[in-house]
PDB file of C-alpha atoms in Angstrom:
ATOM      1  CA  UNK A 193      -0.133  -0.132  -0.380  1.00 88.00           C
ATOM      2  CA  UNK A 194       1.173   3.221  -0.915  1.00 94.00           C
ATOM      3  CA  UNK A 195       0.106   6.485   0.855  1.00 96.00           C
ATOM      4  CA  UNK A 196       0.399  10.923  -0.421  1.00 97.00           C
ATOM      5  CA  UNK A 197      -0.167  13.247   1.890  1.00 96.00           C
ATOM      6  CA  UNK A 198       0.341  16.279   1.478  1.00 96.00           C
ATOM      7  CA  UNK A 199       0.529  19.600   3.956  1.00 96.00           C
ATOM      8  CA  UNK A 200       1.503  23.645   3.575  1.00 97.00           C
ATOM      9  CA  UNK A 201      -2.039  24.689   2.379  1.00 97.00           C
ATOM     10  CA  UNK A 202      -3.311  28.245   3.864  1.00 97.00           C
ATOM     11  CA  UNK A 203      -5.282  31.737   3.186  1.00 98.00           C
ATOM     12  CA  UNK A 204      -3.046  33.749   2.669  1.00 98.00           C
ATOM     13  CA  UNK A 205      -2.373  37.562   0.753  1.00 98.00           C
ATOM     14  CA  UNK A 206      -1.733  37.955  -2.464  1.00 98.00           C
ATOM     15  CA  UNK A 207       1.957  38.445  -2.864  1.00 98.00           C
ATOM     16  CA  UNK A 208       2.885  36.236  -0.342  1.00 98.00           C
ATOM     17  CA  UNK A 209       4.628  32.826  -0.033  1.00 98.00           C
ATOM     18  CA  UNK A 210       3.406  28.562   0.932  1.00 98.00           C
ATOM     19  CA  UNK A 211       5.516  25.468   1.108  1.00 98.00           C
ATOM     20  CA  UNK A 212       4.042  22.713   0.303  1.00 98.00           C
ATOM     21  CA  UNK A 213       5.292  19.297   1.297  1.00 98.00           C
ATOM     22  CA  UNK A 214       3.867  15.596  -0.260  1.00 98.00           C
ATOM     23  CA  UNK A 215       4.942  12.832   1.277  1.00 98.00           C
ATOM     24  CA  UNK A 216       5.294   9.117   0.194  1.00 97.00           C
ATOM     25  CA  UNK A 217       5.176   6.150   2.566  1.00 96.00           C
ATOM     26  CA  UNK A 218       4.131   2.140   2.402  1.00 95.00           C
ATOM     27  CA  UNK A 219       5.698  -1.230  -0.282  1.00 92.00           C
ATOM     28  CA  UNK A 220       8.364   1.685  -2.849  1.00 94.00           C
ATOM     29  CA  UNK A 221      11.166   0.369  -4.563  1.00 93.00           C
ATOM     30  CA  UNK A 222      11.256   3.468  -6.652  1.00 94.00           C
ATOM     31  CA  UNK A 223       9.718   6.805  -7.146  1.00 95.00           C
ATOM     32  CA  UNK A 224      10.031   8.009 -11.663  1.00 94.00           C
ATOM     33  CA  UNK A 225       7.914  10.536 -11.325  1.00 97.00           C
ATOM     34  CA  UNK A 226       6.405  12.734  -7.966  1.00 98.00           C
ATOM     35  CA  UNK A 227       3.930  16.742  -9.167  1.00 97.00           C
ATOM     36  CA  UNK A 228       2.281  18.794  -8.408  1.00 98.00           C
ATOM     37  CA  UNK A 229      -1.446  19.934  -9.700  1.00 98.00           C
ATOM     38  CA  UNK A 230      -4.380  21.872  -8.950  1.00 98.00           C
ATOM     39  CA  UNK A 231      -8.081  22.414  -8.947  1.00 98.00           C
ATOM     40  CA  UNK A 232     -10.327  25.914  -9.003  1.00 96.00           C
ATOM     41  CA  UNK A 233     -13.386  25.392  -8.527  1.00 92.00           C
ATOM     42  CA  UNK A 234     -15.156  24.961 -11.731  1.00 94.00           C
ATOM     43  CA  UNK A 235     -12.436  23.525 -13.795  1.00 96.00           C
ATOM     44  CA  UNK A 236     -10.355  20.865 -14.713  1.00 97.00           C
ATOM     45  CA  UNK A 237      -7.904  19.141 -12.758  1.00 97.00           C
ATOM     46  CA  UNK A 238      -4.278  20.901 -14.290  1.00 98.00           C
ATOM     47  CA  UNK A 239      -0.284  20.377 -14.098  1.00 98.00           C
ATOM     48  CA  UNK A 240       1.135  23.313 -11.888  1.00 98.00           C
ATOM     49  CA  UNK A 241       4.675  20.662 -11.556  1.00 98.00           C
ATOM     50  CA  UNK A 242       6.545  17.691 -12.141  1.00 98.00           C
ATOM     51  CA  UNK A 243      10.281  16.551 -10.684  1.00 98.00           C
ATOM     52  CA  UNK A 244      12.070  13.458 -12.024  1.00 96.00           C
ATOM     53  CA  UNK A 245      15.771  12.178 -10.938  1.00 92.00           C
ATOM     54  CA  UNK A 246      16.683  14.677 -14.280  1.00 93.00           C
ATOM     55  CA  UNK A 247      14.702  17.189 -14.804  1.00 96.00           C
ATOM     56  CA  UNK A 248      11.652  19.752 -13.762  1.00 98.00           C
ATOM     57  CA  UNK A 249       8.622  21.069 -16.012  1.00 98.00           C
ATOM     58  CA  UNK A 250       6.322  23.976 -15.570  1.00 98.00           C
ATOM     59  CA  UNK A 251       3.216  25.166 -16.511  1.00 98.00           C
ATOM     60  CA  UNK A 252       3.589  28.296 -17.850  1.00 98.00           C
ATOM     61  CA  UNK A 253       0.938  30.120 -15.354  1.00 97.00           C
ATOM     62  CA  UNK A 254       3.664  29.528 -12.443  1.00 98.00           C
ATOM     63  CA  UNK A 255       6.890  29.387 -14.546  1.00 98.00           C
ATOM     64  CA  UNK A 256       9.350  32.257 -13.068  1.00 97.00           C
ATOM     65  CA  UNK A 257       6.709  31.697  -9.188  1.00 98.00           C
ATOM     66  CA  UNK A 258       6.522  28.087  -7.960  1.00 98.00           C
ATOM     67  CA  UNK A 259       9.724  25.857  -7.776  1.00 98.00           C
ATOM     68  CA  UNK A 260       9.146  22.139  -7.189  1.00 98.00           C
ATOM     69  CA  UNK A 261      12.237  20.440  -6.163  1.00 98.00           C
ATOM     70  CA  UNK A 262      12.377  16.672  -4.108  1.00 97.00           C
ATOM     71  CA  UNK A 263      13.909  15.127  -1.022  1.00 96.00           C
ATOM     72  CA  UNK A 264      14.524  10.912  -2.434  1.00 95.00           C
ATOM     73  CA  UNK A 265      15.117  10.628   0.636  1.00 95.00           C
ATOM     74  CA  UNK A 266      12.465  10.985   2.096  1.00 96.00           C
ATOM     75  CA  UNK A 267      10.338   9.620  -0.639  1.00 96.00           C
ATOM     76  CA  UNK A 268       8.669  14.114  -0.581  1.00 98.00           C
ATOM     77  CA  UNK A 269       8.555  16.565  -2.925  1.00 98.00           C
ATOM     78  CA  UNK A 270       7.723  20.706  -2.675  1.00 98.00           C
ATOM     79  CA  UNK A 271       6.661  23.060  -4.290  1.00 98.00           C
ATOM     80  CA  UNK A 272       7.719  26.665  -2.920  1.00 98.00           C
ATOM     81  CA  UNK A 273       5.088  29.075  -4.304  1.00 98.00           C
ATOM     82  CA  UNK A 274       6.095  32.987  -3.894  1.00 98.00           C
ATOM     83  CA  UNK A 275       4.154  36.027  -5.388  1.00 98.00           C
ATOM     84  CA  UNK A 276       1.084  33.793  -4.796  1.00 98.00           C
ATOM     85  CA  UNK A 277      -2.237  35.503  -7.293  1.00 98.00           C
ATOM     86  CA  UNK A 278      -5.567  35.419  -5.930  1.00 97.00           C
ATOM     87  CA  UNK A 279      -5.976  32.610  -9.483  1.00 96.00           C
ATOM     88  CA  UNK A 280      -3.958  30.369  -7.720  1.00 98.00           C
ATOM     89  CA  UNK A 281      -6.708  29.741  -5.314  1.00 98.00           C
ATOM     90  CA  UNK A 282      -7.264  25.841  -6.025  1.00 98.00           C
ATOM     91  CA  UNK A 283      -7.028  22.606  -4.404  1.00 98.00           C
ATOM     92  CA  UNK A 284      -3.020  21.020  -4.889  1.00 98.00           C
ATOM     93  CA  UNK A 285      -3.484  17.511  -5.542  1.00 98.00           C
ATOM     94  CA  UNK A 286       0.539  15.931  -4.364  1.00 98.00           C
ATOM     95  CA  UNK A 287       1.092  13.467  -7.445  1.00 97.00           C
ATOM     96  CA  UNK A 288       3.418  10.455  -8.035  1.00 97.00           C
ATOM     97  CA  UNK A 289       4.144   7.583 -10.720  1.00 97.00           C
ATOM     98  CA  UNK A 290       5.370   5.109  -8.114  1.00 96.00           C
ATOM     99  CA  UNK A 291       7.605   1.292  -9.144  1.00 94.00           C
ATOM    100  CA  UNK A 292       6.671  -1.320  -6.120  1.00 91.00           C
ATOM    101  CA  UNK A 293       9.392  -3.689  -7.648  1.00 89.00           C
ATOM    102  CA  UNK A 294      11.683  -4.723  -9.459  1.00 86.00           C
ATOM    103  CA  UNK A 295       9.614  -6.407 -11.962  1.00 89.00           C
ATOM    104  CA  UNK A 296       6.166  -4.016 -11.781  1.00 87.00           C
ATOM    105  CA  UNK A 297       5.367  -1.082 -13.529  1.00 91.00           C
ATOM    106  CA  UNK A 298       4.938   1.802 -12.318  1.00 92.00           C
ATOM    107  CA  UNK A 299       0.745   2.917 -11.248  1.00 95.00           C
ATOM    108  CA  UNK A 300      -0.088   6.529 -11.062  1.00 96.00           C
ATOM    109  CA  UNK A 301      -0.885   7.904  -6.972  1.00 97.00           C
ATOM    110  CA  UNK A 302      -2.728  11.134  -5.983  1.00 97.00           C
ATOM    111  CA  UNK A 303      -2.893  12.942  -1.775  1.00 97.00           C
ATOM    112  CA  UNK A 304      -5.780  13.731  -1.262  1.00 96.00           C
ATOM    113  CA  UNK A 305      -5.332  17.880  -1.626  1.00 97.00           C
ATOM    114  CA  UNK A 306      -4.706  20.442  -0.126  1.00 97.00           C
ATOM    115  CA  UNK A 307      -6.515  24.372  -0.192  1.00 98.00           C
ATOM    116  CA  UNK A 308      -4.976  27.147  -0.943  1.00 98.00           C
ATOM    117  CA  UNK A 309      -6.393  30.282  -0.767  1.00 98.00           C
ATOM    118  CA  UNK A 310      -5.428  33.562  -1.630  1.00 98.00           C
ATOM    119  CA  UNK A 311      -6.814  36.790  -1.055  1.00 97.00           C
ATOM    120  CA  UNK A 312      -6.779  39.980  -2.651  1.00 93.00           C
TER     121      UNK A 312
END
């Protein structure tokens, strides 16, 4: 069994900063990709940022403001969010593609979500 547990969501004023964390636990052989998605009310879930062992990828709307990082020893991914805007208000979901054994294909896992609210 694998679990992703997020933390760090909060209410913040526009221009402020937040740091989200997501720790993966359970039967894990390798984590190939970790990342963050978000879903605002009435909108579809969208990619925010992803990170592999060699690269990062960001949505255009967060480039230059958000930074994704990863601690492989802790199976944890972080999202540093600066210069927050009201449009960043959403539930943020942690994502990981996890391989549970040498001969297993990676599977997608999701966290329960953490609310980020940015007031104007």
